[in-house]
Amino acid sequence: MTPHPPAAGDRSRVLTGDTPTGRLHLGHWVGSIENRLALQEENECYFLLANMHAFTTRSESPEEIRADTIEIVKDWLACGIDPKRSCVVLQTEVPAIAELTWYFAMLLPFNRVMRNPTLKTEIESKGLGDKYSFGFPMYAVGQCADILVFRPAYVPVGEDQVAHIEMCREVARRFDQIYCGVDSHAEDGDYVEAGGVFPIPEAKVGRIARLVGYDGKQKMSKSLGNAIYLSDTPKQVQKKVNKIFTGRQSPTEPGDTFNALFEYVRAFICDADRVSELERKYAAGEDIGDGHIKQEVAGAINELLDPIRERRADYEKPGGDDAVIDVIREGTARANAVAEETLWLAKEAMKLDFFPRKLTEG
Ligand code: TRP
């Protein structure tokens, strides 16, 4: 079978995903969503709902996982992910992912998976101790399959996912070397040309790798209760911004702009001159109160969120969930065409091409 080119024309393939665990927040926006929207303009994008991964830690909450899956699609569509251009893909309806996961699991030493720093951090931060399921570390192998089944050039992700992408790159190299005869000295960019099934995909981290939460201490995250959500109301945004801890509360460094509030100033106020002016005035100890800056920051965030709120409202009307499911169905069907092709290429390389199969659409 002759493979289709990785993507039509000059467009590259792009894959990324989210585990449905709740609504998206500003950390997701600056870490990854902005990049996705930019990439969507010129490329063939697949946005994966990693709903199977949600079961690795919440297997007893299927209703919640289902609701979170629908919610996250609403967030994506509200942000501007365009289902006409890009595919919204439901992981549990792409069987090729589960199959590739098995094959890839054989290419990764068990201890290599367990040394994955993102998994280790998660085990700690979620307090999993030694009680996690077998499926929990397995998700990191699954994520290699999520990505490689689309043979993408780029994977736009937050900084916390870079360790997973690195493991995925290792799997791709190993597969291509073992089953496609690619020389182990080949440059990453030459693997497909050298006969490999899989390209070595590149992570693309957003402009702000880790946005601090409004507690001013730790990275913005749902579980730490310090997140400003894309679906928060203007009032909620102002209230949360008002809570941001600033350097002025520390008597030793009154005008230091390396504080949480100024991280938000730099992240969300678009006018660069205004940002410099605020920094200068603040550093010089001029009469510019935290309260005023907080109002400006909340204003900028609300300006960013207004069109997102508006688009979200459309999907919150009756029938919104059905519209979301239609988007998922169509995106997943298109994704399966690519995924099945990749799986077949991988099986050919592995001498598993006994006979082809076709998925039927129900
Ligand atoms: N692990 C990612 C997260 O928790 C979600 C994810 C699953 C993903 N598969 C992926 C991200 C593939 C990028 C590529 O956010």
Short mmCIF file of C-alpha atoms and ligand atoms in Angstrom, two decimals:
data_model
loop_
_atom_site.label_atom_id
_atom_site.label_comp_id
_atom_site.label_asym_id
_atom_site.label_seq_id
_atom_site.Cartn_x
_atom_site.Cartn_y
_atom_site.Cartn_z
CA MET A 1 0.00 0.00 0.00
CA THR A 2 1.30 3.44 -0.89
CA PRO A 3 0.91 5.86 1.98
CA HIS A 4 -0.71 9.21 1.44
CA PRO A 5 1.80 12.00 1.88
CA PRO A 6 1.91 12.98 5.59
CA ALA A 7 -0.36 15.92 4.77
CA ALA A 8 -1.74 17.55 1.65
CA GLY A 9 0.43 20.18 -0.04
CA ASP A 10 2.74 22.17 2.20
CA ARG A 11 0.62 21.59 5.24
CA SER A 12 2.12 19.66 8.10
CA ARG A 13 0.22 17.35 10.35
CA VAL A 14 -0.30 18.46 13.92
CA LEU A 15 -1.63 16.41 16.81
CA THR A 16 -2.32 17.34 20.37
CA GLY A 17 -4.81 16.44 23.05
CA ASP A 18 -6.21 16.99 26.48
CA THR A 19 -7.34 14.60 29.15
CA PRO A 20 -10.87 15.64 30.04
CA THR A 21 -10.59 16.54 33.69
CA GLY A 22 -12.55 19.77 33.86
CA ARG A 23 -12.75 23.14 32.22
CA LEU A 24 -9.76 24.82 30.58
CA HIS A 25 -8.03 27.74 32.28
CA LEU A 26 -5.68 30.58 31.33
CA GLY A 27 -2.64 28.35 31.88
CA HIS A 28 -3.89 26.11 29.07
CA TRP A 29 -4.52 29.17 26.92
CA VAL A 30 -1.00 30.61 27.06
CA GLY A 31 0.68 27.20 27.28
CA SER A 32 -0.95 25.50 24.34
CA ILE A 33 -4.33 26.71 23.02
CA GLU A 34 -2.92 29.85 21.40
CA ASN A 35 -0.40 27.70 19.54
CA ARG A 36 -3.11 25.31 18.42
CA LEU A 37 -5.16 28.14 16.97
CA ALA A 38 -2.15 29.50 15.10
CA LEU A 39 -1.21 26.06 13.78
CA GLN A 40 -4.78 25.38 12.72
CA GLU A 41 -4.54 28.17 10.12
CA GLU A 42 -1.94 26.45 7.97
CA ASN A 43 -1.89 22.81 8.96
CA GLU A 44 -3.87 19.60 9.17
CA CYS A 45 -4.73 19.45 12.86
CA TYR A 46 -6.05 16.65 15.05
CA PHE A 47 -7.24 17.48 18.55
CA LEU A 48 -7.58 14.38 20.66
CA LEU A 49 -9.97 13.87 23.55
CA ALA A 50 -7.88 11.57 25.75
CA ASN A 51 -10.95 10.14 27.49
CA MET A 52 -9.36 6.73 27.93
CA HIS A 53 -6.57 8.36 29.93
CA ALA A 54 -9.17 9.88 32.24
CA PHE A 55 -10.01 6.33 33.34
CA THR A 56 -6.45 5.71 34.54
CA THR A 57 -7.15 7.64 37.75
CA ARG A 58 -10.96 7.96 37.75
CA SER A 59 -12.21 4.59 36.55
CA GLU A 60 -15.07 4.74 39.05
CA SER A 61 -16.49 7.97 37.65
CA PRO A 62 -17.65 7.24 34.10
CA GLU A 63 -20.47 9.82 34.16
CA GLU A 64 -18.07 12.56 35.22
CA ILE A 65 -15.57 11.61 32.53
CA ARG A 66 -18.30 11.71 29.92
CA ALA A 67 -19.49 15.14 31.08
CA ASP A 68 -15.90 16.44 31.17
CA THR A 69 -15.36 15.18 27.63
CA ILE A 70 -18.32 17.19 26.33
CA GLU A 71 -17.24 20.24 28.37
CA ILE A 72 -13.74 20.28 26.98
CA VAL A 73 -15.02 20.19 23.41
CA LYS A 74 -17.20 23.19 24.25
CA ASP A 75 -14.08 24.96 25.53
CA TRP A 76 -12.14 24.06 22.37
CA LEU A 77 -14.90 25.25 20.06
CA ALA A 78 -15.36 28.40 22.16
CA CYS A 79 -11.63 29.13 21.81
CA GLY A 80 -11.91 28.95 18.05
CA ILE A 81 -10.95 25.41 17.17
CA ASP A 82 -12.75 25.06 13.87
CA PRO A 83 -14.29 21.65 13.22
CA LYS A 84 -14.42 22.36 9.50
CA ARG A 85 -10.66 22.62 9.31
CA SER A 86 -9.54 20.45 12.19
CA CYS A 87 -10.59 17.08 13.53
CA VAL A 88 -11.88 16.68 17.06
CA VAL A 89 -11.05 13.05 17.82
CA LEU A 90 -12.43 10.71 20.46
CA GLN A 91 -9.64 8.43 21.65
CA THR A 92 -11.93 5.55 22.63
CA GLU A 93 -13.27 5.33 19.07
CA VAL A 94 -9.86 5.08 17.41
CA PRO A 95 -8.99 1.41 17.86
CA ALA A 96 -5.64 1.83 16.08
CA ILE A 97 -4.41 3.81 19.09
CA ALA A 98 -5.02 0.94 21.50
CA GLU A 99 -3.40 -1.52 19.11
CA LEU A 100 -0.29 0.60 18.55
CA THR A 101 -0.02 1.06 22.30
CA TRP A 102 0.62 -2.67 22.66
CA TYR A 103 3.29 -2.74 19.99
CA PHE A 104 5.00 0.34 21.41
CA ALA A 105 4.89 -1.11 24.93
CA MET A 106 7.25 -3.80 23.64
CA LEU A 107 9.76 -1.18 22.49
CA LEU A 108 10.06 0.59 25.83
CA PRO A 109 11.89 -0.90 28.80
CA PHE A 110 9.56 -1.00 31.82
CA ASN A 111 12.04 1.05 33.86
CA ARG A 112 12.25 3.69 31.16
CA VAL A 113 8.51 4.28 31.48
CA MET A 114 8.69 4.43 35.25
CA ARG A 115 11.50 6.98 35.08
CA ASN A 116 9.36 9.35 32.99
CA PRO A 117 9.52 12.56 35.06
CA THR A 118 5.97 13.66 34.20
CA LEU A 119 4.58 10.35 35.50
CA LYS A 120 6.69 10.63 38.65
CA THR A 121 5.48 14.18 39.31
CA GLU A 122 1.88 13.13 38.77
CA ILE A 123 2.18 10.17 41.14
CA GLU A 124 3.40 12.64 43.76
CA SER A 125 1.03 15.54 43.11
CA LYS A 126 -2.04 13.29 42.89
CA GLY A 127 -0.94 11.40 45.99
CA LEU A 128 -1.16 8.06 44.19
CA GLY A 129 1.61 6.49 46.32
CA ASP A 130 1.98 2.89 45.22
CA LYS A 131 -1.76 2.47 44.73
CA TYR A 132 -2.03 3.44 41.09
CA SER A 133 -3.45 1.10 38.52
CA PHE A 134 -1.34 -0.74 35.95
CA GLY A 135 -3.10 1.44 33.39
CA PHE A 136 -1.74 4.62 34.93
CA PRO A 137 1.87 4.35 33.72
CA MET A 138 0.51 2.65 30.60
CA TYR A 139 -1.06 5.94 29.55
CA ALA A 140 2.40 7.33 28.83
CA VAL A 141 2.91 4.54 26.30
CA GLY A 142 -0.60 5.16 25.01
CA GLN A 143 0.29 8.80 24.49
CA CYS A 144 3.09 7.74 22.13
CA ALA A 145 0.43 5.93 20.10
CA ASP A 146 -1.99 8.91 20.29
CA ILE A 147 0.67 10.99 18.64
CA LEU A 148 2.33 8.61 16.20
CA VAL A 149 -0.92 7.20 14.81
CA PHE A 150 -1.25 10.57 13.04
CA ARG A 151 2.43 10.72 11.97
CA PRO A 152 2.53 14.42 12.86
CA ALA A 153 5.34 16.90 12.44
CA TYR A 154 4.36 18.99 15.49
CA VAL A 155 2.79 18.47 18.89
CA PRO A 156 1.76 21.75 20.58
CA VAL A 157 1.78 21.10 24.34
CA GLY A 158 2.36 22.67 27.71
CA GLU A 159 5.79 22.30 29.27
CA ASP A 160 4.63 19.48 31.55
CA GLN A 161 4.10 17.24 28.50
CA VAL A 162 7.57 17.57 27.02
CA ALA A 163 8.83 14.43 28.80
CA HIS A 164 6.03 12.45 27.13
CA ILE A 165 6.93 13.81 23.72
CA GLU A 166 10.55 12.84 24.33
CA MET A 167 9.47 9.27 25.05
CA CYS A 168 7.34 9.31 21.92
CA ARG A 169 10.35 10.41 19.87
CA GLU A 170 12.36 7.51 21.29
CA VAL A 171 9.63 5.05 20.36
CA ALA A 172 9.40 6.42 16.82
CA ARG A 173 13.17 6.13 16.33
CA ARG A 174 13.26 2.61 17.73
CA PHE A 175 10.33 1.42 15.61
CA ASP A 176 11.82 2.87 12.44
CA GLN A 177 15.24 1.40 13.21
CA ILE A 178 14.00 -2.09 14.10
CA TYR A 179 11.21 -2.59 11.57
CA CYS A 180 12.07 -0.23 8.73
CA GLY A 181 15.85 -0.52 8.70
CA VAL A 182 16.52 3.16 9.36
CA ASP A 183 20.15 3.75 10.35
CA SER A 184 20.48 4.66 14.03
CA HIS A 185 22.72 7.58 13.03
CA ALA A 186 20.03 9.17 10.85
CA GLU A 187 19.06 12.75 11.70
CA ASP A 188 15.62 13.09 13.28
CA GLY A 189 14.35 15.01 10.26
CA ASP A 190 15.38 12.24 7.84
CA TYR A 191 13.59 9.23 9.31
CA VAL A 192 10.68 9.14 6.86
CA GLU A 193 12.88 9.72 3.85
CA ALA A 194 15.10 6.89 5.06
CA GLY A 195 12.08 4.54 4.96
CA GLY A 196 10.66 4.94 8.45
CA VAL A 197 6.91 4.73 9.02
CA PHE A 198 7.04 7.38 11.72
CA PRO A 199 8.44 10.91 11.60
CA ILE A 200 10.17 12.10 14.79
CA PRO A 201 7.65 14.70 15.99
CA GLU A 202 8.59 17.97 17.60
CA ALA A 203 7.00 19.50 20.70
CA LYS A 204 5.94 23.14 20.45
CA VAL A 205 5.62 24.79 23.85
CA GLY A 206 3.53 27.96 24.17
CA ARG A 207 4.79 31.47 24.85
CA ILE A 208 4.41 31.05 28.61
CA ALA A 209 5.49 27.63 29.74
CA ARG A 210 4.07 27.85 33.24
CA LEU A 211 1.61 30.52 34.26
CA VAL A 212 1.47 31.10 38.00
CA GLY A 213 -1.94 30.65 39.64
CA TYR A 214 -3.77 33.55 41.22
CA ASP A 215 -2.42 32.43 44.59
CA GLY A 216 0.86 33.79 43.22
CA LYS A 217 2.71 30.68 44.34
CA GLN A 218 2.25 27.57 42.25
CA LYS A 219 1.54 26.81 38.63
CA MET A 220 -2.08 27.41 37.66
CA SER A 221 -3.96 24.17 38.07
CA LYS A 222 -7.45 22.98 38.76
CA SER A 223 -6.39 20.76 41.64
CA LEU A 224 -4.63 23.62 43.45
CA GLY A 225 -7.75 25.79 43.28
CA ASN A 226 -5.80 28.74 41.85
CA ALA A 227 -7.14 28.75 38.29
CA ILE A 228 -8.94 31.39 36.24
CA TYR A 229 -11.18 29.45 33.85
CA LEU A 230 -11.94 30.40 30.27
CA SER A 231 -15.60 30.06 31.22
CA ASP A 232 -15.40 32.31 34.33
CA THR A 233 -17.69 35.36 34.32
CA PRO A 234 -16.15 38.86 34.19
CA LYS A 235 -16.92 39.24 37.89
CA GLN A 236 -15.23 35.96 38.80
CA VAL A 237 -12.18 37.04 36.82
CA GLN A 238 -11.96 40.39 38.62
CA LYS A 239 -12.38 38.70 42.00
CA LYS A 240 -9.62 36.20 41.32
CA VAL A 241 -7.27 38.82 39.88
CA ASN A 242 -7.83 40.92 43.01
CA LYS A 243 -6.40 38.06 45.03
CA ILE A 244 -3.08 37.91 43.17
CA PHE A 245 -0.24 38.24 45.62
CA THR A 246 2.18 41.07 44.80
CA GLY A 247 5.72 42.00 45.76
CA ARG A 248 4.50 45.08 47.62
CA GLN A 249 3.37 42.85 50.39
CA SER A 250 7.02 41.98 50.91
CA PRO A 251 8.78 44.88 52.66
CA THR A 252 12.24 44.13 51.27
CA GLU A 253 11.53 44.54 47.55
CA PRO A 254 8.81 47.10 47.08
CA GLY A 255 9.10 47.77 43.34
CA ASP A 256 10.17 44.36 42.09
CA THR A 257 8.17 43.55 38.96
CA PHE A 258 9.12 39.89 39.12
CA ASN A 259 5.98 39.16 41.00
CA ALA A 260 2.84 37.25 40.12
CA LEU A 261 0.84 40.35 39.25
CA PHE A 262 3.41 41.45 36.69
CA GLU A 263 3.51 37.97 35.21
CA TYR A 264 -0.14 38.57 34.43
CA VAL A 265 0.57 42.09 33.17
CA ARG A 266 3.11 40.70 30.70
CA ALA A 267 0.95 37.72 29.78
CA PHE A 268 -2.34 39.47 29.10
CA ILE A 269 -1.89 43.18 28.41
CA CYS A 270 -1.33 43.23 24.65
CA ASP A 271 0.01 46.79 24.34
CA ALA A 272 3.78 46.42 24.85
CA ASP A 273 4.25 50.15 25.52
CA ARG A 274 1.68 50.06 28.26
CA VAL A 275 3.41 47.03 29.81
CA SER A 276 6.77 48.88 29.86
CA GLU A 277 5.12 51.95 31.32
CA LEU A 278 3.53 49.95 34.11
CA GLU A 279 6.81 48.18 34.85
CA ARG A 280 8.73 51.46 34.94
CA LYS A 281 6.24 53.23 37.16
CA TYR A 282 5.98 50.29 39.51
CA ALA A 283 9.74 49.83 39.78
CA ALA A 284 10.22 53.56 40.41
CA GLY A 285 7.68 53.38 43.20
CA GLU A 286 5.46 55.90 41.43
CA ASP A 287 1.92 56.31 42.53
CA ILE A 288 0.32 53.38 40.80
CA GLY A 289 -1.65 51.17 43.09
CA ASP A 290 -1.88 47.38 42.89
CA GLY A 291 -5.64 47.83 42.78
CA HIS A 292 -5.41 49.84 39.59
CA ILE A 293 -3.07 47.37 37.92
CA LYS A 294 -5.36 44.54 38.92
CA GLN A 295 -8.25 46.29 37.26
CA GLU A 296 -6.28 46.71 34.08
CA VAL A 297 -5.21 43.06 34.12
CA ALA A 298 -8.77 41.83 34.70
CA GLY A 299 -9.94 44.11 31.90
CA ALA A 300 -7.39 42.63 29.50
CA ILE A 301 -8.31 39.07 30.48
CA ASN A 302 -12.01 39.80 30.08
CA GLU A 303 -11.39 41.28 26.65
CA LEU A 304 -9.64 38.06 25.68
CA LEU A 305 -12.42 35.92 27.17
CA ASP A 306 -15.45 37.83 25.86
CA PRO A 307 -15.55 36.24 22.39
CA ILE A 308 -14.82 32.86 23.97
CA ARG A 309 -17.77 33.27 26.34
CA GLU A 310 -19.98 34.30 23.47
CA ARG A 311 -19.16 31.25 21.37
CA ARG A 312 -19.51 28.99 24.41
CA ALA A 313 -23.03 30.29 25.04
CA ASP A 314 -24.12 28.82 21.68
CA TYR A 315 -23.21 25.34 22.84
CA GLU A 316 -24.85 25.82 26.22
CA LYS A 317 -28.27 26.20 24.59
CA PRO A 318 -30.58 23.15 24.34
CA GLY A 319 -29.20 20.80 21.69
CA GLY A 320 -25.65 21.97 22.38
CA ASP A 321 -24.48 18.55 23.52
CA ASP A 322 -25.85 16.93 20.35
CA ALA A 323 -24.00 19.48 18.23
CA VAL A 324 -20.82 18.64 20.14
CA ILE A 325 -21.32 14.92 19.58
CA ASP A 326 -21.77 15.55 15.83
CA VAL A 327 -18.45 17.41 15.78
CA ILE A 328 -16.77 14.49 17.57
CA ARG A 329 -18.35 11.91 15.26
CA GLU A 330 -17.22 13.66 12.09
CA GLY A 331 -13.72 14.42 13.36
CA THR A 332 -13.24 10.88 14.60
CA ALA A 333 -14.34 9.37 11.27
CA ARG A 334 -11.77 11.46 9.40
CA ALA A 335 -9.14 10.63 12.00
CA ASN A 336 -9.80 6.91 11.69
CA ALA A 337 -8.98 7.01 7.98
CA VAL A 338 -5.49 8.27 8.83
CA ALA A 339 -5.13 6.09 11.92
CA GLU A 340 -6.03 2.89 10.07
CA GLU A 341 -3.58 3.74 7.33
CA THR A 342 -0.77 4.27 9.86
CA LEU A 343 -1.62 1.05 11.67
CA TRP A 344 -1.48 -0.88 8.40
CA LEU A 345 1.91 0.65 7.52
CA ALA A 346 3.19 -0.30 10.97
CA LYS A 347 1.82 -3.83 10.62
CA GLU A 348 3.41 -4.19 7.19
CA ALA A 349 6.74 -3.20 8.69
CA MET A 350 6.21 -5.71 11.52
CA LYS A 351 5.27 -8.53 9.11
CA LEU A 352 1.75 -8.54 10.52
CA ASP A 353 0.10 -7.72 7.20
CA PHE A 354 -1.68 -11.06 6.85
CA PHE A 355 -4.75 -9.41 5.39
CA PRO A 356 -6.22 -5.92 5.44
CA ARG A 357 -9.35 -4.94 7.38
CA LYS A 358 -11.90 -2.15 7.13
CA LEU A 359 -13.66 -0.40 9.99
CA THR A 360 -17.34 -0.03 9.34
CA GLU A 361 -19.14 3.16 10.25
CA GLY A 362 -22.13 2.52 12.48
N1 TRP B 1 -1.42 13.82 28.70
C1 TRP B 1 -2.00 14.99 28.13
C2 TRP B 1 -2.54 15.89 29.28
O1 TRP B 1 -2.82 15.39 30.34
C3 TRP B 1 -3.14 14.71 27.20
C4 TRP B 1 -2.74 13.93 25.99
C5 TRP B 1 -3.10 12.65 25.70
C6 TRP B 1 -1.92 14.38 24.92
N2 TRP B 1 -2.57 12.26 24.52
C7 TRP B 1 -1.84 13.30 24.01
C8 TRP B 1 -1.23 15.56 24.66
C9 TRP B 1 -1.08 13.39 22.85
C10 TRP B 1 -0.48 15.66 23.50
C11 TRP B 1 -0.40 14.57 22.61
O2 TRP B 1 -2.74 17.06 29.08
#
